[in-house]
């Protein structure tokens, strides 16, 4: 099976490398020429355009920043759809709104091309280790065809329903993550202002009903350490909450807590923290209240 990989960024490059290491013939394309050259040095076959790649691959995997770029890669003159062979399967691992994927799948079907969504969770470390959680929206037959490929990239592979389902469940998951992180920052700040230490709050909440993934993953490693490099960036969490608001308009579901959380991340972005880990939103509350939450673990 020949696999084309479009998008060799922080997530895409290690995934493409894992496919090479598993013995697949990999064709690679990215707008950054150096990324393509690096993949060539590892054994991939570089392509000058996404369209060139599309004509050679049986399965095409995309890992791209947003829905607008996905649409441009797929639908532009000389792009993927124009050059795919009938029967090609496209796996979009980008994080986009469910209706964006459904629109792409409809256009692909008109050309005899399979199109499924398979967004991931697990970050760059998970991509490198091949331990990602992958949430797949596809019909059953297509899912079975591509599952061996996905098994190379992830440890937990979930077929969650039809096309768009993968994007939907990742969106819901990241909505909860974003809101939980904003709530944790507020709660810690209130606790400090009430005279509690961060260490005490961590000890008690970790075995109480307020425990969350945000607390487990972000409090000690990032907030208490007062270091916000790596992790999951504020900009990415902001984007994911925006996808949820986009879907809420399509589906007519009010999301008042999500809308409030978006403003917390917007404040962090305004402070220049867009590339810092999402837990850096605690700085917003420190600045507003004068509380000192960070650094208690140093």
GROMACS .gro file of C-alpha atoms in nm:
model
  298
    1UNK     CA    1   0.000   0.000   0.000
    2UNK     CA    2   0.134   0.341  -0.099
    3UNK     CA    3   0.061   0.616   0.152
    4UNK     CA    4   0.072   0.989   0.081
    5UNK     CA    5   0.125   1.222   0.378
    6UNK     CA    6   0.030   1.589   0.345
    7UNK     CA    7   0.140   1.815   0.629
    8UNK     CA    8   0.475   1.742   0.792
    9UNK     CA    9   0.448   1.964   1.096
   10UNK     CA   10   0.493   1.883   1.464
   11UNK     CA   11   0.236   1.602   1.447
   12UNK     CA   12   0.258   1.497   1.084
   13UNK     CA   13   0.632   1.437   1.062
   14UNK     CA   14   0.657   1.178   1.342
   15UNK     CA   15   0.346   1.001   1.213
   16UNK     CA   16   0.494   0.981   0.863
   17UNK     CA   17   0.819   0.848   1.013
   18UNK     CA   18   0.630   0.573   1.195
   19UNK     CA   19   0.469   0.466   0.870
   20UNK     CA   20   0.811   0.449   0.706
   21UNK     CA   21   0.946   0.244   0.996
   22UNK     CA   22   0.652   0.007   0.959
   23UNK     CA   23   0.755  -0.065   0.601
   24UNK     CA   24   0.504   0.144   0.409
   25UNK     CA   25   0.601   0.326   0.091
   26UNK     CA   26   0.543   0.690   0.188
   27UNK     CA   27   0.507   0.991  -0.039
   28UNK     CA   28   0.546   1.325   0.142
   29UNK     CA   29   0.439   1.683   0.077
   30UNK     CA   30   0.450   2.005   0.276
   31UNK     CA   31   0.462   2.371   0.179
   32UNK     CA   32   0.790   2.386   0.376
   33UNK     CA   33   1.043   2.236   0.138
   34UNK     CA   34   1.290   2.160   0.417
   35UNK     CA   35   1.034   1.932   0.582
   36UNK     CA   36   1.000   1.734   0.259
   37UNK     CA   37   1.378   1.709   0.225
   38UNK     CA   38   1.405   1.579   0.580
   39UNK     CA   39   1.149   1.308   0.508
   40UNK     CA   40   1.338   1.215   0.191
   41UNK     CA   41   1.650   1.166   0.402
   42UNK     CA   42   1.452   0.915   0.608
   43UNK     CA   43   1.336   0.718   0.305
   44UNK     CA   44   1.016   0.890   0.193
   45UNK     CA   45   0.955   0.999  -0.164
   46UNK     CA   46   0.913   1.375  -0.176
   47UNK     CA   47   0.653   1.540  -0.397
   48UNK     CA   48   0.650   1.895  -0.529
   49UNK     CA   49   0.272   1.936  -0.489
   50UNK     CA   50  -0.019   1.773  -0.313
   51UNK     CA   51  -0.161   1.691  -0.653
   52UNK     CA   52   0.152   1.498  -0.752
   53UNK     CA   53   0.130   1.302  -0.428
   54UNK     CA   54  -0.240   1.229  -0.483
   55UNK     CA   55  -0.172   1.061  -0.815
   56UNK     CA   56   0.068   0.811  -0.658
   57UNK     CA   57  -0.095   0.709  -0.331
   58UNK     CA   58  -0.361   0.454  -0.240
   59UNK     CA   59  -0.427   0.619   0.096
   60UNK     CA   60  -0.369   0.990   0.165
   61UNK     CA   61  -0.329   1.120   0.520
   62UNK     CA   62  -0.360   1.491   0.595
   63UNK     CA   63  -0.249   1.668   0.912
   64UNK     CA   64  -0.319   2.036   0.849
   65UNK     CA   65  -0.383   2.347   1.062
   66UNK     CA   66  -0.745   2.428   0.981
   67UNK     CA   67  -1.046   2.361   0.758
   68UNK     CA   68  -0.965   2.640   0.512
   69UNK     CA   69  -0.625   2.487   0.437
   70UNK     CA   70  -0.777   2.139   0.412
   71UNK     CA   71  -1.030   2.265   0.158
   72UNK     CA   72  -0.761   2.441  -0.044
   73UNK     CA   73  -0.541   2.130  -0.054
   74UNK     CA   74  -0.833   1.912  -0.157
   75UNK     CA   75  -1.029   2.133  -0.394
   76UNK     CA   76  -0.789   2.378  -0.559
   77UNK     CA   77  -0.689   2.346  -0.922
   78UNK     CA   78  -0.423   2.077  -0.941
   79UNK     CA   79  -0.506   1.966  -0.588
   80UNK     CA   80  -0.579   1.630  -0.433
   81UNK     CA   81  -0.932   1.564  -0.558
   82UNK     CA   82  -0.837   1.650  -0.914
   83UNK     CA   83  -0.550   1.402  -0.916
   84UNK     CA   84  -0.674   1.110  -0.704
   85UNK     CA   85  -0.745   0.774  -0.855
   86UNK     CA   86  -1.097   0.643  -0.801
   87UNK     CA   87  -1.099   0.428  -0.488
   88UNK     CA   88  -0.835   0.632  -0.308
   89UNK     CA   89  -0.909   0.681   0.063
   90UNK     CA   90  -0.832   1.015   0.227
   91UNK     CA   91  -0.783   1.022   0.605
   92UNK     CA   92  -0.806   1.374   0.744
   93UNK     CA   93  -0.637   1.385   1.085
   94UNK     CA   94  -0.673   1.763   1.117
   95UNK     CA   95  -0.896   1.917   1.383
   96UNK     CA   96  -1.191   2.075   1.201
   97UNK     CA   97  -1.564   2.115   1.254
   98UNK     CA   98  -1.778   1.808   1.173
   99UNK     CA   99  -1.974   1.987   0.901
  100UNK     CA  100  -1.651   2.085   0.726
  101UNK     CA  101  -1.555   1.719   0.702
  102UNK     CA  102  -1.901   1.621   0.583
  103UNK     CA  103  -1.878   1.879   0.305
  104UNK     CA  104  -1.537   1.746   0.197
  105UNK     CA  105  -1.664   1.388   0.207
  106UNK     CA  106  -1.957   1.477  -0.017
  107UNK     CA  107  -1.727   1.633  -0.276
  108UNK     CA  108  -1.492   1.335  -0.258
  109UNK     CA  109  -1.777   1.087  -0.308
  110UNK     CA  110  -1.875   1.263  -0.630
  111UNK     CA  111  -1.532   1.167  -0.765
  112UNK     CA  112  -1.534   0.810  -0.633
  113UNK     CA  113  -1.293   0.894  -0.350
  114UNK     CA  114  -1.332   0.777   0.009
  115UNK     CA  115  -1.299   1.046   0.276
  116UNK     CA  116  -1.292   0.993   0.651
  117UNK     CA  117  -1.200   1.196   0.958
  118UNK     CA  118  -0.954   1.067   1.219
  119UNK     CA  119  -0.847   1.344   1.459
  120UNK     CA  120  -0.607   1.250   1.736
  121UNK     CA  121  -0.527   1.308   2.100
  122UNK     CA  122  -0.191   1.253   2.263
  123UNK     CA  123   0.026   1.538   2.143
  124UNK     CA  124   0.365   1.532   1.976
  125UNK     CA  125   0.501   1.274   2.220
  126UNK     CA  126   0.213   1.040   2.136
  127UNK     CA  127   0.267   1.094   1.765
  128UNK     CA  128   0.636   1.006   1.799
  129UNK     CA  129   0.569   0.699   2.013
  130UNK     CA  130   0.280   0.575   1.798
  131UNK     CA  131   0.048   0.580   2.100
  132UNK     CA  132  -0.210   0.835   1.988
  133UNK     CA  133  -0.579   0.803   2.057
  134UNK     CA  134  -0.748   0.819   1.717
  135UNK     CA  135  -1.120   0.894   1.677
  136UNK     CA  136  -1.250   0.777   1.340
  137UNK     CA  137  -1.561   0.881   1.154
  138UNK     CA  138  -1.617   0.641   0.864
  139UNK     CA  139  -1.840   0.368   0.728
  140UNK     CA  140  -1.752   0.022   0.855
  141UNK     CA  141  -1.595  -0.111   0.536
  142UNK     CA  142  -1.364   0.187   0.490
  143UNK     CA  143  -1.263   0.178   0.855
  144UNK     CA  144  -1.156  -0.187   0.825
  145UNK     CA  145  -0.948  -0.106   0.517
  146UNK     CA  146  -0.747   0.167   0.688
  147UNK     CA  147  -0.730   0.026   1.041
  148UNK     CA  148  -0.389  -0.143   0.985
  149UNK     CA  149  -0.249   0.198   0.891
  150UNK     CA  150  -0.407   0.364   1.196
  151UNK     CA  151  -0.271   0.088   1.420
  152UNK     CA  152   0.079   0.205   1.330
  153UNK     CA  153  -0.002   0.559   1.440
  154UNK     CA  154  -0.204   0.502   1.755
  155UNK     CA  155  -0.266   0.276   2.050
  156UNK     CA  156  -0.636   0.344   2.105
  157UNK     CA  157  -0.837   0.342   1.781
  158UNK     CA  158  -1.208   0.422   1.814
  159UNK     CA  159  -1.459   0.390   1.531
  160UNK     CA  160  -1.716   0.638   1.664
  161UNK     CA  161  -1.965   0.650   1.377
  162UNK     CA  162  -2.010   0.793   1.030
  163UNK     CA  163  -1.800   1.066   0.867
  164UNK     CA  164  -1.781   1.371   1.094
  165UNK     CA  165  -1.812   1.162   1.408
  166UNK     CA  166  -1.440   1.169   1.482
  167UNK     CA  167  -1.428   1.547   1.461
  168UNK     CA  168  -1.739   1.571   1.677
  169UNK     CA  169  -1.607   1.361   1.963
  170UNK     CA  170  -1.267   1.533   1.964
  171UNK     CA  171  -1.447   1.868   1.969
  172UNK     CA  172  -1.658   1.761   2.268
  173UNK     CA  173  -1.352   1.624   2.450
  174UNK     CA  174  -1.152   1.942   2.397
  175UNK     CA  175  -1.448   2.158   2.494
  176UNK     CA  176  -1.443   1.984   2.833
  177UNK     CA  177  -1.065   2.015   2.861
  178UNK     CA  178  -1.071   2.387   2.784
  179UNK     CA  179  -1.354   2.466   3.023
  180UNK     CA  180  -1.199   2.251   3.298
  181UNK     CA  181  -0.865   2.430   3.266
  182UNK     CA  182  -1.027   2.772   3.285
  183UNK     CA  183  -1.232   2.661   3.588
  184UNK     CA  184  -0.923   2.517   3.759
  185UNK     CA  185  -0.738   2.848   3.718
  186UNK     CA  186  -1.030   3.038   3.869
  187UNK     CA  187  -1.064   2.794   4.159
  188UNK     CA  188  -0.694   2.797   4.246
  189UNK     CA  189  -0.690   3.175   4.246
  190UNK     CA  190  -0.994   3.193   4.473
  191UNK     CA  191  -0.838   2.939   4.707
  192UNK     CA  192  -0.514   3.135   4.732
  193UNK     CA  193  -0.707   3.456   4.802
  194UNK     CA  194  -0.893   3.269   5.078
  195UNK     CA  195  -0.564   3.172   5.240
  196UNK     CA  196  -0.517   2.819   5.106
  197UNK     CA  197  -0.184   2.694   4.971
  198UNK     CA  198  -0.168   2.545   4.623
  199UNK     CA  199  -0.010   2.232   4.774
  200UNK     CA  200  -0.307   2.183   5.008
  201UNK     CA  201  -0.558   2.230   4.727
  202UNK     CA  202  -0.371   1.976   4.514
  203UNK     CA  203  -0.360   1.720   4.794
  204UNK     CA  204  -0.729   1.746   4.882
  205UNK     CA  205  -0.885   1.801   4.539
  206UNK     CA  206  -0.684   1.510   4.394
  207UNK     CA  207  -0.892   1.272   4.607
  208UNK     CA  208  -1.217   1.468   4.595
  209UNK     CA  209  -1.501   1.532   4.353
  210UNK     CA  210  -1.334   1.835   4.193
  211UNK     CA  211  -1.056   1.623   4.046
  212UNK     CA  212  -1.007   1.652   3.668
  213UNK     CA  213  -0.758   1.571   3.394
  214UNK     CA  214  -0.663   1.941   3.395
  215UNK     CA  215  -0.565   1.915   3.760
  216UNK     CA  216  -0.375   1.589   3.715
  217UNK     CA  217  -0.188   1.691   3.401
  218UNK     CA  218  -0.138   2.063   3.444
  219UNK     CA  219  -0.117   2.165   3.808
  220UNK     CA  220   0.212   2.015   3.926
  221UNK     CA  221   0.394   1.989   3.593
  222UNK     CA  222   0.313   2.338   3.467
  223UNK     CA  223   0.150   2.572   3.721
  224UNK     CA  224   0.336   2.468   4.036
  225UNK     CA  225   0.659   2.444   3.836
  226UNK     CA  226   0.595   2.789   3.682
  227UNK     CA  227   0.698   2.663   3.340
  228UNK     CA  228   0.468   2.671   3.040
  229UNK     CA  229   0.678   2.550   2.749
  230UNK     CA  230   0.560   2.246   2.554
  231UNK     CA  231   0.222   2.096   2.635
  232UNK     CA  232  -0.094   2.203   2.455
  233UNK     CA  233  -0.079   2.564   2.341
  234UNK     CA  234  -0.332   2.831   2.433
  235UNK     CA  235  -0.376   2.904   2.061
  236UNK     CA  236  -0.472   2.542   1.990
  237UNK     CA  237  -0.719   2.524   2.277
  238UNK     CA  238  -0.868   2.855   2.163
  239UNK     CA  239  -0.909   2.712   1.813
  240UNK     CA  240  -1.081   2.399   1.944
  241UNK     CA  241  -1.329   2.599   2.151
  242UNK     CA  242  -1.400   2.804   1.840
  243UNK     CA  243  -1.485   2.482   1.654
  244UNK     CA  244  -1.733   2.398   1.928
  245UNK     CA  245  -1.898   2.740   1.896
  246UNK     CA  246  -1.912   2.694   1.517
  247UNK     CA  247  -2.085   2.359   1.561
  248UNK     CA  248  -2.320   2.508   1.820
  249UNK     CA  249  -2.446   2.755   1.562
  250UNK     CA  250  -2.498   2.478   1.307
  251UNK     CA  251  -2.682   2.257   1.556
  252UNK     CA  252  -2.857   2.535   1.754
  253UNK     CA  253  -2.711   2.427   2.087
  254UNK     CA  254  -2.636   2.709   2.332
  255UNK     CA  255  -2.287   2.688   2.487
  256UNK     CA  256  -2.270   2.968   2.746
  257UNK     CA  257  -1.987   2.813   2.952
  258UNK     CA  258  -1.783   2.750   2.640
  259UNK     CA  259  -1.834   3.107   2.525
  260UNK     CA  260  -1.709   3.234   2.862
  261UNK     CA  261  -1.404   3.005   2.847
  262UNK     CA  262  -1.318   3.139   2.502
  263UNK     CA  263  -1.279   3.484   2.654
  264UNK     CA  264  -1.036   3.350   2.915
  265UNK     CA  265  -0.813   3.213   2.638
  266UNK     CA  266  -0.860   3.533   2.440
  267UNK     CA  267  -0.725   3.729   2.736
  268UNK     CA  268  -0.424   3.497   2.754
  269UNK     CA  269  -0.364   3.545   2.381
  270UNK     CA  270  -0.387   3.921   2.424
  271UNK     CA  271  -0.115   3.893   2.689
  272UNK     CA  272   0.113   3.721   2.438
  273UNK     CA  273   0.072   3.370   2.578
  274UNK     CA  274  -0.065   3.203   2.265
  275UNK     CA  275   0.223   2.959   2.230
  276UNK     CA  276   0.247   2.876   2.599
  277UNK     CA  277   0.074   2.574   2.748
  278UNK     CA  278  -0.297   2.624   2.806
  279UNK     CA  279  -0.242   2.619   3.183
  280UNK     CA  280  -0.079   2.959   3.151
  281UNK     CA  281  -0.431   3.107   3.163
  282UNK     CA  282  -0.374   3.110   3.539
  283UNK     CA  283  -0.160   3.421   3.477
  284UNK     CA  284  -0.474   3.607   3.369
  285UNK     CA  285  -0.627   3.553   3.712
  286UNK     CA  286  -0.304   3.636   3.892
  287UNK     CA  287  -0.286   3.967   3.710
  288UNK     CA  288  -0.650   4.049   3.786
  289UNK     CA  289  -0.637   3.962   4.156
  290UNK     CA  290  -0.277   3.995   4.268
  291UNK     CA  291  -0.277   3.634   4.386
  292UNK     CA  292   0.039   3.423   4.353
  293UNK     CA  293  -0.055   3.078   4.225
  294UNK     CA  294   0.244   2.978   4.014
  295UNK     CA  295   0.575   2.845   4.136
  296UNK     CA  296   0.469   2.678   4.460
  297UNK     CA  297   0.636   2.355   4.350
  298UNK     CA  298   0.978   2.509   4.291
   0.00000   0.00000   0.00000
